[in-house]
Amino acid sequence: MLRSFVSRPTLGRISLSPRTVGGALSIHCKWVTTEAVNNEVQLVRHTGADQGILTLSLHRPKAKNALSRSLVSDFRKALEEIRNDREARVVILRSTVPGVFCAGADLKERATMSPAEVEQFLYSMKMSFKELESLPQPTIAALDGAALGGGFELSLCCDLRIAGPRAILGLPETSLAIIPGAGGTLRLTRLIGSSQTKALVFTGRRFGPYPALSMGIVNDVVEPVECMDEKNTEEHGLGYERALEWAREILPNGPIAVRMAKRSIDHASSVDPATGLDVEQLCYAQVIPTEDRLEGLRAFKEKRKPVYKGR
Ligand code: CO8
């Protein structure tokens, strides 16, 4: 169930009809109000059985969610809020613009910037990517359209990626005589290895959900639906719907355990095995004194589902 919002006076508050935020949401969800960092970045806290799931949406239709200075700045504000939200258990990053997840860096704005401004902007963009990657909660990117260049790199900062039928991925930077410099060469190499990464970066080729699945870039793919409306807008949001299913599977698990597992796994690929095992031990030590661990043991004994409180 998706509804509501805790509003903060310092942030703007806007009302959105389902249609303005994308087709598929209107099928399953009722939007009432959203807390918005501004109109281009929207943060929804789910309620009821879905409490603990947060949806962070990009909504800059006129530029296909291209990463402008203002969008990145608002995105960072939203991430800071999520980071400090103790109730947040799973975060979904999605687009509410049909046909696109994110078109990468804003190439038009970039052309108007001085070299100093470009440098400042690139720093801010890279920081926002790091901030997303280092969120304590598990994150899922719902790819319901084009995720290109910096847009694809953005999705690589999430823990999981789910592709809708219309997902198109690619790193076209070399065709613009630049490189995927927002962490893309590193993060993609870690994910799929250097040979596959080189193939994608050297060619700048665009590819769909199934090649992405077979390369291990996405975790799940939604089949195309047989009946589509003319513009395929009903298919926009199917990746998000699937991402919600994944979030609901994560939600009942011990929140501190999930966060600690994320931290340990994130270290695994960047440290030597001995250090990795030490980090795992430290993360394990964090769950030992929790009430949730005792609740898990009790629930097992009593043959019931545990109710974890994140304590
Ligand atoms: N920047 C600015 N505006 C954009 C961008 C963009 N990246 N992408 C699309 N737009 C604008 C278009 O110019 C157009 O504007 P207008 O209506 O004024 O002409 C509007 O969005 C709609 O675009 P389309 O008509 O092309 O829409 P389609 O639905 O046909 O296609 C696509 C959508 C597939 C997303 C298409 O627009 C496209 O291919 N865009 C370019 C994608 C691209 O090349 N991205 C890579 C950018 S480079 C990058 O991200 C590098 C990051 C590295 C950072 C390094 C940090 C150190």
PDB file of C-alpha atoms in Angstrom, residues 117-226:
ATOM      1  CA  GLU A 117      31.559  25.109 -12.997  1.00  0.00           C
ATOM      2  CA  VAL A 118      31.987  21.811 -14.824  1.00  0.00           C
ATOM      3  CA  GLU A 119      34.528  20.730 -12.242  1.00  0.00           C
ATOM      4  CA  GLN A 120      32.254  21.718  -9.387  1.00  0.00           C
ATOM      5  CA  PHE A 121      29.290  19.956 -10.962  1.00  0.00           C
ATOM      6  CA  LEU A 122      31.222  16.743 -11.647  1.00  0.00           C
ATOM      7  CA  TYR A 123      32.352  16.686  -8.038  1.00  0.00           C
ATOM      8  CA  SER A 124      28.790  17.059  -6.825  1.00  0.00           C
ATOM      9  CA  MET A 125      27.547  14.379  -9.214  1.00  0.00           C
ATOM     10  CA  LYS A 126      30.238  11.936  -8.125  1.00  0.00           C
ATOM     11  CA  MET A 127      29.497  12.667  -4.477  1.00  0.00           C
ATOM     12  CA  SER A 128      25.800  12.002  -5.031  1.00  0.00           C
ATOM     13  CA  PHE A 129      26.661   8.637  -6.562  1.00  0.00           C
ATOM     14  CA  LYS A 130      28.848   7.748  -3.586  1.00  0.00           C
ATOM     15  CA  GLU A 131      26.132   8.860  -1.210  1.00  0.00           C
ATOM     16  CA  LEU A 132      23.639   6.608  -2.943  1.00  0.00           C
ATOM     17  CA  GLU A 133      26.038   3.678  -2.965  1.00  0.00           C
ATOM     18  CA  SER A 134      26.835   4.066   0.704  1.00  0.00           C
ATOM     19  CA  LEU A 135      23.267   4.321   1.966  1.00  0.00           C
ATOM     20  CA  PRO A 136      22.946   1.883   4.851  1.00  0.00           C
ATOM     21  CA  GLN A 137      19.691   0.428   3.520  1.00  0.00           C
ATOM     22  CA  PRO A 138      19.475  -1.937   0.532  1.00  0.00           C
ATOM     23  CA  THR A 139      18.672  -0.039  -2.660  1.00  0.00           C
ATOM     24  CA  ILE A 140      16.927  -1.213  -5.815  1.00  0.00           C
ATOM     25  CA  ALA A 141      16.985   0.592  -9.166  1.00  0.00           C
ATOM     26  CA  ALA A 142      13.797   0.082 -11.166  1.00  0.00           C
ATOM     27  CA  LEU A 143      14.807   0.474 -14.800  1.00  0.00           C
ATOM     28  CA  ASP A 144      11.716   1.236 -16.835  1.00  0.00           C
ATOM     29  CA  GLY A 145      13.353   2.871 -19.803  1.00  0.00           C
ATOM     30  CA  ALA A 146      16.629   4.293 -21.035  1.00  0.00           C
ATOM     31  CA  ALA A 147      19.457   4.342 -18.511  1.00  0.00           C
ATOM     32  CA  LEU A 148      22.322   5.837 -20.455  1.00  0.00           C
ATOM     33  CA  GLY A 149      25.719   7.194 -19.552  1.00  0.00           C
ATOM     34  CA  GLY A 150      25.535   8.742 -16.105  1.00  0.00           C
ATOM     35  CA  GLY A 151      22.009   7.319 -15.822  1.00  0.00           C
ATOM     36  CA  PHE A 152      23.328   3.789 -16.136  1.00  0.00           C
ATOM     37  CA  GLU A 153      26.205   4.645 -13.810  1.00  0.00           C
ATOM     38  CA  LEU A 154      23.650   5.908 -11.300  1.00  0.00           C
ATOM     39  CA  SER A 155      21.867   2.556 -11.337  1.00  0.00           C
ATOM     40  CA  LEU A 156      25.195   0.815 -10.707  1.00  0.00           C
ATOM     41  CA  CYS A 157      25.290   2.555  -7.328  1.00  0.00           C
ATOM     42  CA  CYS A 158      22.222   0.583  -6.259  1.00  0.00           C
ATOM     43  CA  ASP A 159      22.500  -2.867  -4.732  1.00  0.00           C
ATOM     44  CA  LEU A 160      20.013  -4.463  -7.131  1.00  0.00           C
ATOM     45  CA  ARG A 161      18.687  -3.556 -10.577  1.00  0.00           C
ATOM     46  CA  ILE A 162      15.339  -4.683 -11.953  1.00  0.00           C
ATOM     47  CA  ALA A 163      14.607  -4.179 -15.643  1.00  0.00           C
ATOM     48  CA  GLY A 164      11.169  -3.518 -17.047  1.00  0.00           C
ATOM     49  CA  PRO A 165      10.389  -4.586 -20.632  1.00  0.00           C
ATOM     50  CA  ARG A 166      11.435  -1.198 -21.988  1.00  0.00           C
ATOM     51  CA  ALA A 167      14.786  -0.897 -20.265  1.00  0.00           C
ATOM     52  CA  ILE A 168      17.628   0.193 -22.527  1.00  0.00           C
ATOM     53  CA  LEU A 169      21.074   0.386 -21.018  1.00  0.00           C
ATOM     54  CA  GLY A 170      24.314   1.720 -22.380  1.00  0.00           C
ATOM     55  CA  LEU A 171      27.456   3.715 -21.784  1.00  0.00           C
ATOM     56  CA  PRO A 172      27.676   5.959 -24.863  1.00  0.00           C
ATOM     57  CA  GLU A 173      30.351   8.228 -23.380  1.00  0.00           C
ATOM     58  CA  THR A 174      33.130   7.315 -25.810  1.00  0.00           C
ATOM     59  CA  SER A 175      30.827   8.409 -28.639  1.00  0.00           C
ATOM     60  CA  LEU A 176      30.902  11.820 -26.933  1.00  0.00           C
ATOM     61  CA  ALA A 177      34.688  11.605 -26.642  1.00  0.00           C
ATOM     62  CA  ILE A 178      34.538  11.209 -22.849  1.00  0.00           C
ATOM     63  CA  ILE A 179      34.561   8.182 -20.550  1.00  0.00           C
ATOM     64  CA  PRO A 180      32.060   6.869 -17.993  1.00  0.00           C
ATOM     65  CA  GLY A 181      33.730   8.893 -15.276  1.00  0.00           C
ATOM     66  CA  ALA A 182      31.142   8.808 -12.521  1.00  0.00           C
ATOM     67  CA  GLY A 183      32.448   5.490 -11.256  1.00  0.00           C
ATOM     68  CA  GLY A 184      31.085   3.508 -14.195  1.00  0.00           C
ATOM     69  CA  THR A 185      34.308   1.898 -15.354  1.00  0.00           C
ATOM     70  CA  LEU A 186      35.037   0.661 -11.834  1.00  0.00           C
ATOM     71  CA  ARG A 187      31.554  -0.362 -10.735  1.00  0.00           C
ATOM     72  CA  LEU A 188      30.707  -2.148 -13.957  1.00  0.00           C
ATOM     73  CA  THR A 189      34.051  -3.946 -13.987  1.00  0.00           C
ATOM     74  CA  ARG A 190      33.419  -5.172 -10.456  1.00  0.00           C
ATOM     75  CA  LEU A 191      30.012  -6.376 -11.509  1.00  0.00           C
ATOM     76  CA  ILE A 192      30.717  -8.109 -14.822  1.00  0.00           C
ATOM     77  CA  GLY A 193      34.493  -8.165 -15.268  1.00  0.00           C
ATOM     78  CA  SER A 194      36.854  -6.113 -17.397  1.00  0.00           C
ATOM     79  CA  SER A 195      36.345  -7.856 -20.729  1.00  0.00           C
ATOM     80  CA  GLN A 196      32.567  -7.367 -20.831  1.00  0.00           C
ATOM     81  CA  THR A 197      32.944  -3.816 -19.528  1.00  0.00           C
ATOM     82  CA  LYS A 198      35.476  -2.967 -22.214  1.00  0.00           C
ATOM     83  CA  ALA A 199      33.152  -4.345 -24.882  1.00  0.00           C
ATOM     84  CA  LEU A 200      30.318  -2.104 -23.681  1.00  0.00           C
ATOM     85  CA  VAL A 201      32.442   1.022 -23.138  1.00  0.00           C
ATOM     86  CA  PHE A 202      34.515   0.788 -26.334  1.00  0.00           C
ATOM     87  CA  THR A 203      31.431   0.328 -28.522  1.00  0.00           C
ATOM     88  CA  GLY A 204      29.004   2.502 -26.546  1.00  0.00           C
ATOM     89  CA  ARG A 205      26.376  -0.026 -27.608  1.00  0.00           C
ATOM     90  CA  ARG A 206      22.840   0.073 -26.231  1.00  0.00           C
ATOM     91  CA  PHE A 207      21.278  -3.162 -25.047  1.00  0.00           C
ATOM     92  CA  GLY A 208      18.008  -4.405 -23.612  1.00  0.00           C
ATOM     93  CA  PRO A 209      16.880  -6.312 -20.518  1.00  0.00           C
ATOM     94  CA  TYR A 210      17.845  -9.843 -21.528  1.00  0.00           C
ATOM     95  CA  PRO A 211      21.465  -9.153 -22.515  1.00  0.00           C
ATOM     96  CA  ALA A 212      21.663  -7.180 -19.259  1.00  0.00           C
ATOM     97  CA  LEU A 213      20.376 -10.199 -17.360  1.00  0.00           C
ATOM     98  CA  SER A 214      22.738 -12.613 -19.054  1.00  0.00           C
ATOM     99  CA  MET A 215      25.715 -10.348 -18.291  1.00  0.00           C
ATOM    100  CA  GLY A 216      24.670 -10.129 -14.636  1.00  0.00           C
ATOM    101  CA  ILE A 217      23.949  -6.406 -14.767  1.00  0.00           C
ATOM    102  CA  VAL A 218      20.329  -6.735 -13.706  1.00  0.00           C
ATOM    103  CA  ASN A 219      18.917  -9.164 -11.172  1.00  0.00           C
ATOM    104  CA  ASP A 220      15.499  -9.624 -12.713  1.00  0.00           C
ATOM    105  CA  VAL A 221      13.593  -8.822 -15.892  1.00  0.00           C
ATOM    106  CA  VAL A 222       9.877  -8.283 -16.410  1.00  0.00           C
ATOM    107  CA  GLU A 223       8.413  -9.934 -19.513  1.00  0.00           C
ATOM    108  CA  PRO A 224       6.730  -7.621 -22.019  1.00  0.00           C
ATOM    109  CA  VAL A 225       2.952  -7.667 -21.712  1.00  0.00           C
ATOM    110  CA  GLU A 226       0.895  -8.854 -24.664  1.00  0.00           C
TER     111      GLU A 226
END
